[in-house]
Coordinates of C-alpha atoms in Angstrom, one line a residue:
Chain A
X1 CA 120.8 145.4 104.5
X2 CA 117.2 145.3 103.2
X3 CA 116.9 149.0 103.9
X4 CA 120.1 149.6 102.0
X5 CA 119.0 147.6 99.0
X6 CA 115.6 149.4 99.0
X7 CA 117.4 152.7 98.9
X8 CA 119.6 151.6 96.1
X9 CA 116.5 150.5 94.0
X10 CA 114.8 153.8 94.5
X11 CA 118.1 155.6 93.4
X12 CA 118.1 153.4 90.3
X13 CA 114.8 154.7 89.0
X14 CA 116.3 158.3 89.2
X15 CA 119.5 157.0 87.5
X16 CA 117.5 155.4 84.7
X17 CA 115.5 158.6 84.1
X18 CA 118.8 160.6 83.8
X19 CA 120.3 158.0 81.4
X20 CA 117.3 158.0 79.1
X21 CA 117.0 161.7 79.1
X22 CA 120.7 162.2 78.2
X23 CA 120.5 159.6 75.4
X24 CA 117.3 161.1 74.2
X25 CA 119.0 164.6 74.0
X26 CA 122.1 163.1 72.4
X27 CA 120.0 161.5 69.7
X28 CA 118.3 164.8 68.9
X29 CA 121.8 166.3 68.2
X30 CA 122.4 163.8 65.4
X31 CA 122.5 165.3 61.9
X32 CA 119.1 165.3 60.1
X33 CA 120.3 163.7 56.9
X34 CA 120.6 160.4 58.8
X35 CA 116.8 160.1 59.2
X36 CA 116.3 160.2 55.5
X37 CA 118.9 157.7 54.5
X38 CA 119.2 156.9 50.9
X39 CA 115.8 158.6 50.1
X40 CA 117.3 162.0 50.8
X41 CA 118.3 162.4 47.1
X42 CA 114.8 161.9 45.8
X43 CA 113.0 164.3 48.2
X44 CA 112.5 168.0 47.7
X45 CA 113.3 170.2 50.7
X46 CA 109.5 170.6 51.3
X47 CA 109.0 166.8 51.3
X48 CA 111.9 166.3 53.7
X49 CA 110.4 168.9 56.0
X50 CA 107.0 167.1 55.9
X51 CA 108.7 163.7 56.6
X52 CA 110.6 165.1 59.6
X53 CA 107.5 166.8 61.0
X54 CA 105.6 163.5 60.7
X55 CA 108.4 161.8 62.7
X56 CA 107.7 164.4 65.4
X57 CA 111.2 165.9 65.1
X58 CA 109.9 169.4 64.6
X59 CA 108.1 169.5 68.0
X60 CA 109.9 171.3 70.8
X61 CA 112.3 169.0 72.6
X62 CA 110.4 169.0 75.8
X63 CA 107.1 168.0 74.0
X64 CA 109.0 165.1 72.4
X65 CA 110.4 164.1 75.7
X66 CA 106.9 164.3 77.4
X67 CA 105.4 162.2 74.7
X68 CA 108.1 159.5 75.1
X69 CA 107.7 159.3 78.8
X70 CA 103.9 159.3 78.5
X71 CA 104.0 156.3 76.2
X72 CA 106.6 154.6 78.4
X73 CA 104.4 154.8 81.4
X74 CA 101.7 152.9 79.4
X75 CA 104.3 150.2 78.6
X76 CA 104.7 151.4 75.0
X77 CA 108.3 151.7 73.6
X78 CA 107.0 153.1 70.3
X79 CA 107.5 151.8 66.8
X80 CA 110.8 151.5 64.8
X81 CA 111.5 154.3 62.3
X82 CA 114.2 153.2 59.9
X83 CA 115.4 149.8 61.2
X84 CA 112.2 147.9 60.4
X85 CA 109.7 150.6 59.7
X86 CA 106.5 150.6 61.9
X87 CA 107.3 147.4 63.7
X88 CA 107.0 147.9 67.4
X89 CA 110.3 148.0 69.2
X90 CA 109.2 145.3 71.7
X91 CA 108.6 143.0 68.8
X92 CA 112.1 143.6 67.3
X93 CA 113.8 143.0 70.6
X94 CA 111.6 140.0 71.4
X95 CA 112.4 138.3 68.1
X96 CA 116.1 138.5 68.8
X97 CA 116.5 138.2 72.5
X98 CA 116.3 134.4 72.8
X99 CA 119.1 133.7 70.4
X100 CA 121.5 135.9 72.2
X101 CA 120.3 134.8 75.6
X102 CA 120.8 131.1 74.9
X103 CA 124.2 131.5 73.3
X104 CA 125.3 133.9 76.0
X105 CA 124.2 131.7 78.9
X106 CA 125.8 128.7 77.3
X107 CA 129.0 130.5 76.9
X108 CA 129.0 131.8 80.5
X109 CA 128.3 128.4 81.9
X110 CA 131.1 126.8 79.7
X111 CA 133.6 129.4 80.7
X112 CA 132.9 129.1 84.4
X113 CA 133.0 125.3 84.3
X114 CA 136.4 125.4 82.5
X115 CA 137.9 128.7 83.5
X116 CA 137.6 128.7 87.3
X117 CA 139.0 125.1 87.9
X118 CA 141.8 125.9 85.4
X119 CA 142.7 129.0 87.5
X120 CA 142.6 127.0 90.7
X121 CA 144.8 124.3 89.3
X122 CA 147.2 126.9 87.9
X123 CA 147.6 128.6 91.3
X124 CA 148.0 125.2 93.0
X125 CA 150.7 124.1 90.6
X126 CA 152.3 127.5 90.2
X127 CA 155.4 127.3 88.0
X128 CA 154.7 123.8 86.9
X129 CA 153.7 122.6 83.3
X130 CA 150.0 123.1 83.7
X131 CA 150.6 126.7 84.9
X132 CA 152.8 127.3 81.9
X133 CA 150.3 125.8 79.5
X134 CA 147.5 127.8 81.0
X135 CA 149.5 131.0 80.8
X136 CA 150.4 130.2 77.2
X137 CA 146.6 129.9 76.5
X138 CA 145.8 133.2 78.3
X139 CA 148.6 135.1 76.5
X140 CA 147.4 133.7 73.2
X141 CA 143.8 134.9 73.8
X142 CA 144.9 138.3 75.0
X143 CA 147.5 138.8 72.2
X144 CA 145.5 137.7 69.1
X145 CA 142.6 140.0 68.3
X146 CA 139.3 138.3 68.7
X147 CA 138.3 139.2 65.2
X148 CA 141.2 137.2 63.8
X149 CA 140.9 134.0 65.8
X150 CA 137.1 133.9 65.4
X151 CA 137.7 133.9 61.7
X152 CA 140.4 131.3 61.8
X153 CA 138.0 129.0 63.8
X154 CA 135.2 129.5 61.4
X155 CA 137.4 128.9 58.3
X156 CA 139.6 126.0 59.4
X157 CA 137.7 124.1 62.0
X158 CA 134.6 123.8 59.8
X159 CA 136.9 122.6 57.1
X160 CA 138.6 120.0 59.2
X161 CA 135.6 118.6 61.0
X162 CA 133.1 119.2 58.1
X163 CA 130.9 121.4 60.3
X164 CA 128.4 123.9 58.9
X165 CA 129.8 127.4 58.4
X166 CA 126.6 129.2 59.3
X167 CA 124.1 129.0 62.1
X168 CA 121.0 126.8 61.5
X169 CA 118.3 126.8 64.1
X170 CA 117.3 123.2 63.5
X171 CA 120.8 121.7 63.3
X172 CA 122.3 121.6 66.9
X173 CA 125.8 120.8 65.4
X174 CA 126.0 124.3 64.0
X175 CA 125.5 125.8 67.4
X176 CA 128.8 124.3 68.7
X177 CA 131.4 126.6 67.1
X178 CA 129.7 129.9 68.0
X179 CA 129.3 128.7 71.5
X180 CA 133.0 127.6 71.8
X181 CA 134.3 130.8 70.1
X182 CA 132.3 132.9 72.5
X183 CA 133.6 131.0 75.6
X184 CA 137.3 131.2 74.6
X185 CA 138.0 134.7 75.9
X186 CA 136.0 134.5 79.2
X187 CA 137.7 131.1 80.0
X188 CA 141.1 132.9 79.8
X189 CA 139.9 135.8 81.9
X190 CA 138.4 133.7 84.6
X191 CA 141.5 131.5 84.7
X192 CA 143.7 134.6 84.9
X193 CA 141.9 136.4 87.7
X194 CA 141.2 133.2 89.7
X195 CA 144.9 132.4 89.5
X196 CA 145.9 135.9 90.6
X197 CA 143.6 136.0 93.6
X198 CA 144.5 132.5 94.6
X199 CA 148.3 133.1 94.5
X200 CA 147.8 136.3 96.5
X201 CA 145.7 134.4 99.1
X202 CA 148.2 131.6 99.3
X203 CA 150.9 133.9 100.4
X204 CA 149.0 134.8 103.5
X205 CA 149.9 133.9 107.1
X206 CA 146.8 132.0 108.0
X207 CA 147.6 129.5 105.2
X208 CA 151.1 128.8 106.8
X209 CA 149.3 128.2 110.1
X210 CA 146.8 125.9 108.6
X211 CA 149.5 123.9 106.9
X212 CA 151.5 123.8 110.1
X213 CA 148.7 122.4 112.0
X214 CA 148.2 119.8 109.4
X215 CA 145.1 120.8 107.4
X216 CA 144.8 118.7 104.3
X217 CA 145.9 120.4 101.1
X218 CA 142.6 119.8 99.5
X219 CA 140.6 121.2 102.4
X220 CA 142.8 124.2 102.5
X221 CA 142.5 124.9 98.8
X222 CA 138.8 124.6 98.6
X223 CA 137.4 125.7 101.9
X224 CA 139.9 128.4 102.8
X225 CA 141.6 129.8 99.7
X226 CA 138.9 129.4 97.1
X227 CA 136.2 131.1 99.2
X228 CA 138.3 134.2 99.8
X229 CA 139.6 134.3 96.2
X230 CA 136.1 134.1 94.8
X231 CA 134.8 137.2 96.6
X232 CA 135.9 139.7 93.9
X233 CA 134.6 137.3 91.1
X234 CA 131.2 137.2 92.8
X235 CA 130.7 140.9 92.2
X236 CA 130.8 140.5 88.4
X237 CA 128.8 137.3 88.1
X238 CA 125.2 138.7 88.1
X239 CA 126.1 141.4 85.7
X240 CA 127.9 139.0 83.4
X241 CA 124.8 136.7 83.4
X242 CA 122.4 139.6 82.8
X243 CA 124.5 141.0 80.0
X244 CA 124.4 137.8 78.0
X245 CA 121.3 139.2 76.2
X246 CA 123.4 141.9 74.5
X247 CA 124.9 139.2 72.3
X248 CA 128.3 139.4 70.5
X249 CA 128.6 141.5 67.4
X250 CA 131.5 139.5 65.9
X251 CA 130.1 136.0 66.5
X252 CA 126.6 136.8 65.4
X253 CA 127.6 138.5 62.1
X254 CA 130.2 135.7 61.3
X255 CA 127.7 132.9 61.8
X256 CA 124.7 135.0 60.8
X257 CA 122.8 134.4 64.0
X258 CA 119.8 136.7 64.2
X259 CA 120.6 137.9 67.7
X260 CA 120.9 141.2 69.5
X261 CA 124.6 141.7 68.7
X262 CA 124.7 144.4 66.2
X263 CA 121.2 145.8 66.9
X264 CA 122.3 148.7 69.0
X265 CA 125.1 149.8 66.7
X266 CA 122.9 149.3 63.7
X267 CA 120.0 151.3 65.1
X268 CA 122.3 154.1 66.2
X269 CA 123.9 154.3 62.7
X270 CA 120.6 154.4 61.1
X271 CA 119.3 156.9 63.6
X272 CA 116.3 154.8 64.6
X273 CA 115.7 156.8 67.8
X274 CA 112.8 154.7 69.2
X275 CA 114.9 151.4 68.9
X276 CA 117.9 153.1 70.5
X277 CA 115.9 154.5 73.4
X278 CA 114.2 151.1 73.9
X279 CA 117.5 149.2 73.9
X280 CA 119.3 151.7 76.2
X281 CA 116.4 151.4 78.6
X282 CA 116.7 147.6 78.7
X283 CA 120.5 147.5 78.8
X284 CA 120.8 150.2 81.5
X285 CA 118.2 148.5 83.7
X286 CA 120.2 145.3 83.4
X287 CA 123.4 147.1 84.2
X288 CA 122.1 148.8 87.3
X289 CA 120.4 145.6 88.6
X290 CA 123.6 143.7 87.9
X291 CA 125.7 146.1 90.1
X292 CA 123.2 145.8 93.0
X293 CA 123.0 142.1 92.7
X294 CA 126.8 141.9 92.5
X295 CA 127.2 143.8 95.8
X296 CA 124.6 141.5 97.5
X297 CA 126.5 138.5 96.1
X298 CA 129.8 139.8 97.5
X299 CA 128.2 140.4 100.9
X300 CA 126.8 136.9 100.9
X301 CA 130.2 135.2 100.1
X302 CA 132.1 137.3 102.6
X303 CA 130.3 138.0 105.9
X304 CA 132.9 140.6 106.9
X305 CA 131.6 143.0 104.1
X306 CA 129.0 145.4 105.4
X307 CA 126.9 147.3 102.9
X308 CA 124.6 149.4 104.9
X309 CA 125.4 152.4 107.1
X310 CA 123.7 151.1 110.2
X311 CA 125.6 147.8 110.4
X312 CA 129.1 149.2 110.4
X313 CA 131.2 150.7 113.2
X314 CA 132.2 153.6 110.9
Chain B
X1 CA 173.5 152.0 123.8
X2 CA 176.8 151.8 121.9
X3 CA 176.7 155.3 120.5
X4 CA 176.0 157.0 123.8
X5 CA 178.9 155.1 125.6
X6 CA 181.1 158.2 125.2
X7 CA 178.6 160.5 126.9
X8 CA 178.0 158.0 129.7
X9 CA 181.7 157.4 130.4
X10 CA 182.5 161.0 130.3
X11 CA 179.6 161.9 132.7
X12 CA 181.8 162.5 135.7
X13 CA 183.8 165.1 133.8
X14 CA 180.7 167.2 133.1
X15 CA 179.7 170.1 135.3
X16 CA 176.3 170.1 137.0
X17 CA 175.0 172.8 134.6
X18 CA 175.9 170.7 131.6
X19 CA 174.2 167.7 133.1
X20 CA 170.9 169.6 133.4
X21 CA 170.8 170.9 129.8
X22 CA 168.2 169.5 127.4
X23 CA 169.5 167.0 124.9
X24 CA 169.3 168.2 121.3
X25 CA 168.0 165.9 118.7
X26 CA 170.7 164.9 116.3
X27 CA 169.4 163.4 113.1
X28 CA 172.6 161.6 112.2
X29 CA 172.7 159.8 115.6
X30 CA 169.0 159.0 115.3
X31 CA 169.7 157.3 112.0
X32 CA 172.4 155.2 113.5
X33 CA 170.1 153.5 116.1
X34 CA 167.1 151.9 114.4
X35 CA 167.9 152.1 110.8
X36 CA 167.0 149.5 108.3
X37 CA 167.6 150.2 104.7
X38 CA 164.4 148.3 103.5
X39 CA 162.5 150.2 100.8
X40 CA 159.3 148.6 99.5
X41 CA 159.8 149.7 95.8
X42 CA 163.5 148.9 95.7
X43 CA 162.8 145.4 97.0
X44 CA 160.0 144.9 94.5
X45 CA 162.4 146.0 91.8
X46 CA 165.0 143.6 93.1
X47 CA 162.7 140.6 93.1
X48 CA 161.5 141.7 89.7
X49 CA 165.0 141.6 88.3
X50 CA 165.3 137.9 89.4
X51 CA 162.8 136.9 86.6
X52 CA 165.1 136.9 83.6
X53 CA 162.3 136.5 81.0
X54 CA 160.4 139.5 82.3
X55 CA 163.5 141.6 82.3
X56 CA 164.3 140.5 78.8
X57 CA 160.8 141.5 77.6
X58 CA 161.0 144.8 79.4
X59 CA 164.2 145.5 77.3
X60 CA 162.2 144.3 74.2
X61 CA 159.3 146.7 74.9
X62 CA 161.8 149.5 75.5
X63 CA 163.5 148.8 72.1
X64 CA 160.2 148.5 70.3
X65 CA 159.0 151.9 71.7
X66 CA 162.3 153.6 70.9
X67 CA 162.3 152.0 67.4
X68 CA 158.7 153.1 66.5
X69 CA 159.6 156.7 67.5
X70 CA 163.0 156.8 65.6
X71 CA 161.9 154.7 62.6
X72 CA 161.0 157.5 60.3
X73 CA 164.4 159.1 60.6
X74 CA 166.3 156.0 59.6
X75 CA 167.7 155.8 56.0
X76 CA 165.8 154.0 53.2
X77 CA 162.3 154.6 54.9
X78 CA 159.3 155.0 52.7
X79 CA 156.2 157.1 53.5
X80 CA 153.4 155.1 55.1
X81 CA 150.6 156.8 53.1
X82 CA 152.1 157.3 49.7
X83 CA 150.8 155.0 46.9
X84 CA 153.8 153.6 45.0
X85 CA 153.7 153.3 41.3
X86 CA 155.2 150.2 39.5
X87 CA 157.8 151.8 37.0
X88 CA 157.4 149.0 34.4
X89 CA 153.6 148.9 34.1
X90 CA 152.9 152.5 35.3
X91 CA 150.0 151.2 37.5
X92 CA 150.0 151.0 41.3
X93 CA 152.4 148.6 42.8
X94 CA 149.7 146.3 44.3
X95 CA 150.1 143.3 46.6
X96 CA 153.9 142.9 46.0
X97 CA 155.3 140.2 48.2
X98 CA 158.2 141.2 50.5
X99 CA 161.3 142.0 48.6
X100 CA 164.4 144.1 48.9
X101 CA 162.6 147.4 48.1
X102 CA 159.4 146.7 50.0
X103 CA 160.6 144.9 53.1
X104 CA 157.2 143.7 54.2
X105 CA 155.6 144.0 50.7
X106 CA 152.8 146.3 49.8
X107 CA 149.1 146.3 50.4
X108 CA 146.2 146.2 48.0
X109 CA 146.6 149.8 46.9
X110 CA 150.3 149.9 46.7
X111 CA 151.4 151.4 50.1
X112 CA 154.6 150.2 51.8
X113 CA 153.6 147.8 54.5
X114 CA 156.9 148.0 56.5
X115 CA 156.5 151.7 57.2
X116 CA 152.7 151.4 57.6
X117 CA 153.2 148.8 60.4
X118 CA 155.6 151.0 62.3
X119 CA 153.5 154.1 61.8
X120 CA 150.5 152.0 63.0
X121 CA 152.3 150.7 66.0
X122 CA 153.3 154.3 66.9
X123 CA 149.7 155.4 66.7
X124 CA 148.3 152.4 68.6
X125 CA 150.9 152.6 71.3
X126 CA 150.2 156.2 71.8
X127 CA 146.5 155.7 72.0
X128 CA 147.1 152.7 74.4
X129 CA 149.5 154.7 76.7
X130 CA 147.3 157.7 76.8
X131 CA 144.1 155.7 77.6
X132 CA 145.9 153.5 80.2
X133 CA 147.3 156.5 82.0
X134 CA 144.0 158.3 82.2
X135 CA 142.3 155.1 83.2
X136 CA 144.8 154.5 86.0
X137 CA 144.8 157.9 87.5
X138 CA 141.0 158.7 87.2
X139 CA 139.9 155.1 87.8
X140 CA 142.0 154.5 90.9
X141 CA 141.1 157.8 92.5
X142 CA 137.4 157.6 91.9
X143 CA 137.3 153.9 92.7
X144 CA 139.1 154.4 96.0
X145 CA 136.7 157.1 97.1
X146 CA 133.6 155.1 95.8
X147 CA 134.7 152.1 97.8
X148 CA 135.8 153.8 101.0
X149 CA 133.4 156.7 101.6
X150 CA 129.8 155.9 102.4
X151 CA 128.8 159.5 101.8
X152 CA 130.1 159.5 98.2
X153 CA 128.8 155.9 97.5
X154 CA 125.4 156.9 96.2
X155 CA 126.5 159.8 93.9
X156 CA 129.4 157.9 92.4
X157 CA 127.1 154.8 91.8
X158 CA 124.8 157.2 90.0
X159 CA 127.7 158.6 87.9
X160 CA 129.0 155.1 87.2
X161 CA 125.6 153.8 85.9
X162 CA 125.1 156.9 83.8
X163 CA 128.5 156.9 82.1
X164 CA 128.5 153.1 81.8
X165 CA 125.1 152.9 80.1
X166 CA 125.4 155.7 77.5
X167 CA 126.4 153.7 74.4
X168 CA 129.9 154.6 73.3
X169 CA 128.7 154.4 69.7
X170 CA 126.5 157.4 70.1
X171 CA 129.3 159.4 71.8
X172 CA 131.8 158.4 69.0
X173 CA 129.4 159.2 66.2
X174 CA 128.5 162.6 67.7
X175 CA 132.2 163.3 68.4
X176 CA 133.3 162.4 64.9
X177 CA 130.4 164.4 63.5
X178 CA 131.7 167.5 65.5
X179 CA 135.4 166.9 65.4
X180 CA 136.1 164.5 62.4
X181 CA 137.4 161.1 63.3
X182 CA 141.0 161.4 64.4
X183 CA 143.5 160.1 67.0
X184 CA 142.4 162.6 69.6
X185 CA 138.7 161.8 69.1
X186 CA 139.4 158.1 69.7
X187 CA 141.5 158.9 72.8
X188 CA 138.8 161.2 74.3
X189 CA 136.0 158.8 73.6
X190 CA 137.9 155.8 75.1
X191 CA 138.9 157.9 78.1
X192 CA 135.3 159.0 78.8
X193 CA 134.1 155.4 79.0
X194 CA 137.4 153.6 79.9
X195 CA 137.8 154.8 83.5
X196 CA 134.5 153.4 84.8
X197 CA 135.5 149.7 84.6
X198 CA 138.8 150.5 86.4
X199 CA 136.8 152.5 89.0
X200 CA 134.4 149.6 89.6
X201 CA 137.2 147.1 89.9
X202 CA 139.1 149.2 92.5
X203 CA 135.9 149.9 94.3
X204 CA 135.1 146.2 94.6
X205 CA 138.5 145.4 96.0
X206 CA 138.2 148.2 98.6
X207 CA 134.7 147.2 99.7
X208 CA 136.2 143.8 100.4
X209 CA 139.0 145.2 102.5
X210 CA 137.5 148.3 104.2
X211 CA 135.8 146.6 107.1
X212 CA 138.7 144.3 108.1
X213 CA 140.0 144.7 111.7
X214 CA 143.2 146.5 110.9
X215 CA 141.3 149.3 109.2
X216 CA 138.9 149.6 112.1
X217 CA 141.9 149.8 114.4
X218 CA 143.3 152.7 112.3
X219 CA 140.0 154.3 112.3
X220 CA 139.8 154.1 116.1
X221 CA 143.3 155.6 116.3
X222 CA 142.0 158.6 114.4
X223 CA 143.8 158.0 111.1
X224 CA 142.3 160.2 108.4
X225 CA 140.4 158.5 105.5
X226 CA 142.9 159.4 102.8
X227 CA 145.8 157.9 104.8
X228 CA 143.8 154.7 105.3
X229 CA 143.3 154.5 101.6
X230 CA 146.9 155.3 100.6
X231 CA 148.7 153.4 103.4
X232 CA 146.3 150.5 104.3
X233 CA 144.3 149.7 101.2
X234 CA 146.1 150.6 98.0
X235 CA 149.4 148.7 98.9
X236 CA 147.2 145.6 99.3
X237 CA 146.0 146.1 95.7
X238 CA 149.3 146.6 94.0
X239 CA 149.4 143.2 92.5
X240 CA 146.0 143.2 91.0
X241 CA 146.4 146.8 89.8
X242 CA 149.6 145.8 88.1
X243 CA 148.0 142.9 86.3
X244 CA 145.1 145.1 85.1
X245 CA 147.4 147.9 83.9
X246 CA 149.6 145.5 82.0
X247 CA 146.5 144.5 80.0
X248 CA 145.2 148.1 79.6
X249 CA 147.4 148.8 76.6
X250 CA 146.5 145.6 74.6
X251 CA 142.8 146.1 75.5
X252 CA 143.0 149.7 74.2
X253 CA 144.4 148.4 71.0
X254 CA 141.8 145.7 70.9
X255 CA 139.0 148.3 71.4
X256 CA 140.4 150.3 68.5
X257 CA 140.3 147.2 66.3
X258 CA 136.7 146.7 67.3
X259 CA 135.8 150.4 66.6
X260 CA 137.4 150.1 63.2
X261 CA 135.3 146.9 62.7
X262 CA 132.0 148.7 63.2
X263 CA 133.2 151.6 61.0
X264 CA 134.0 154.2 63.7
X265 CA 137.7 153.8 63.9
X266 CA 140.5 156.0 62.5
X267 CA 140.3 157.1 58.9
X268 CA 142.3 154.9 56.4
X269 CA 144.8 157.7 55.9
X270 CA 145.8 157.3 59.5
X271 CA 147.5 153.9 59.8
X272 CA 147.0 152.1 63.1
X273 CA 147.2 148.4 64.1
X274 CA 143.5 148.4 64.2
X275 CA 143.2 149.5 60.6
X276 CA 145.9 147.2 59.4
X277 CA 144.4 144.1 61.0
X278 CA 141.0 144.9 59.6
X279 CA 142.5 145.4 56.2
X280 CA 144.3 142.1 56.6
X281 CA 141.2 140.2 57.9
X282 CA 139.5 140.7 54.5
X283 CA 142.5 138.9 52.8
X284 CA 142.5 135.9 55.1
X285 CA 140.9 133.9 52.3
X286 CA 143.7 134.2 49.8
X287 CA 146.8 132.4 51.1
X288 CA 149.4 134.3 49.1
X289 CA 148.3 137.7 50.6
X290 CA 148.0 136.5 54.1
X291 CA 151.4 138.1 55.0
X292 CA 149.4 141.5 55.1
X293 CA 147.6 140.1 58.2
X294 CA 150.4 138.1 59.7
X295 CA 152.9 141.0 60.1
X296 CA 150.7 143.4 62.0
X297 CA 149.4 140.5 64.1
X298 CA 152.9 139.5 65.1
X299 CA 153.8 143.0 66.2
X300 CA 150.6 143.2 68.2
X301 CA 151.1 139.8 69.7
X302 CA 154.8 140.6 70.8
X303 CA 153.7 143.8 72.5
X304 CA 150.8 142.1 74.3
X305 CA 152.7 139.1 75.5
X306 CA 155.6 141.3 76.7
X307 CA 153.2 143.5 78.7
X308 CA 151.3 140.6 80.1
X309 CA 154.3 138.7 81.4
X310 CA 156.0 141.9 82.7
X311 CA 152.8 142.8 84.5
X312 CA 152.4 139.3 86.0
X313 CA 155.9 139.0 87.3
X314 CA 155.7 142.5 88.7
X315 CA 152.5 141.5 90.5
X316 CA 154.4 138.6 92.0
X317 CA 157.4 140.8 93.0
X318 CA 155.0 143.4 94.5
X319 CA 154.1 141.0 97.4
X320 CA 156.3 142.0 100.4
X321 CA 156.1 138.3 101.6
X322 CA 158.3 137.4 98.7
X323 CA 160.9 140.0 99.5
X324 CA 164.1 138.9 101.2

């Protein structure tokens, strides 16, 4: 197991290198007008050339790549070009990361606490009123585009309960609505998958046997069915928790939370190469670690799962 | 023994040579012995038909799809992109509430909302079906190999991490820069990134099942890997695959709404549900124009709910333990 994880981690370094290099090359394919933005009109062609040369875009691509990796090894992600000119990328990310992280973790916690029990109860009372109510909720969340119900919540709920429309760091009441809005979709998704896995598990033979030999329904539900139904969920949990730092574009722009939500898209559209590369590095590291942790989590929940080569019969 | 009674009773009439001839396999006779007419898919279909609501919604989906395809050929249909001019004032027929001429009213620049909605549904359903199909075929194939084969695990993990972590935004911007934003651009971009999630999902399920005893037994009996995947593993996963597929089309439409929201969707000249909902979202604030958001949302909701319920009851029907 440890040997396997070590191998996976070594592989990850190579994967990261490939991802960064590909993104780096893709960014260099972008049209050059993007770097100049609105200033393009005012510059003469010679001035534009000087500007691009100063950005280092006129060097051969391998030299640019070499410089980037050289700085990276010294722990320097470089400075922003167009997004917030000359501010170090680390500072830009550092300023925003806490907002997204706190809201994201709050939403994940909320959705787990509500969604998983809801799914369990729905499977337990399959076809009864709670199941129908839950199904109705899931269908609503899936059917109505997020952009629409977020807006409805922001407009009407604030009106009814006299809550603030915008995020205010020093007013905890204004944190509630963004948090609840963010949790609505994951609650539905946890409930939906939990119900599906539980229902599939409840149809199995060992459940019939357990019932026949008189195991209490509660013991059966929680110690037999739940543990088996939770295995597939366990794989996604670490990645979900790690990815809370990416923030939510919709929510953060609606409530004007200064988080990470729109940062990547913004930076790409403004062609701020250094910010994009920094963000891709951070996000892909998280994604890769999330996948490895997910596999470990799955193997911990279910002892029948073997990850490494040496431990299996095959 | 019943069918061979004739041969046995007539045994004394046969000559010695006849008795020592090899028996010939006779397919028809073989059928008569151990024949059960159980077929997995037919039984699944039968149990599915018991759920009246799901069957009704299946018909509804069928009608909607047929209607969106045939709608332009019906009489009295207007063009979805033409800007209509009000005859009395000579300016654009803006924000007309639904009436006999414009069945769903017009939007803020005077285009007919009824035909826009159906054109948009046509576009979005096409995108949804295409993306869902590619996602299913590519995702299930790669996911199954990724989960089952220990040799392929590392390379596919690499591939997954690479494809998953290159921001879609960059791909989309570059593609629209090379190819102009269009339906095919969106479909290609969504397919490039869409299959990875499906592959990871299938792979997780297979990792859970692959080391169970019955698979080890198959392995010991020398069953080749592809047969274990097709016969032992995938049938186990039909219910969850069905549930996921039923959501693939609504999710594809949702992704398209999102892409339009960050400004990388289809051009305005190409109506789609994503465009229409985004145009409508801006008008949420004015109550008398709200119909422009409500109509496309209703169409989208009906399609989504139908697919979800059909998928769920199909998932229930797919479990052979519920078959009679």
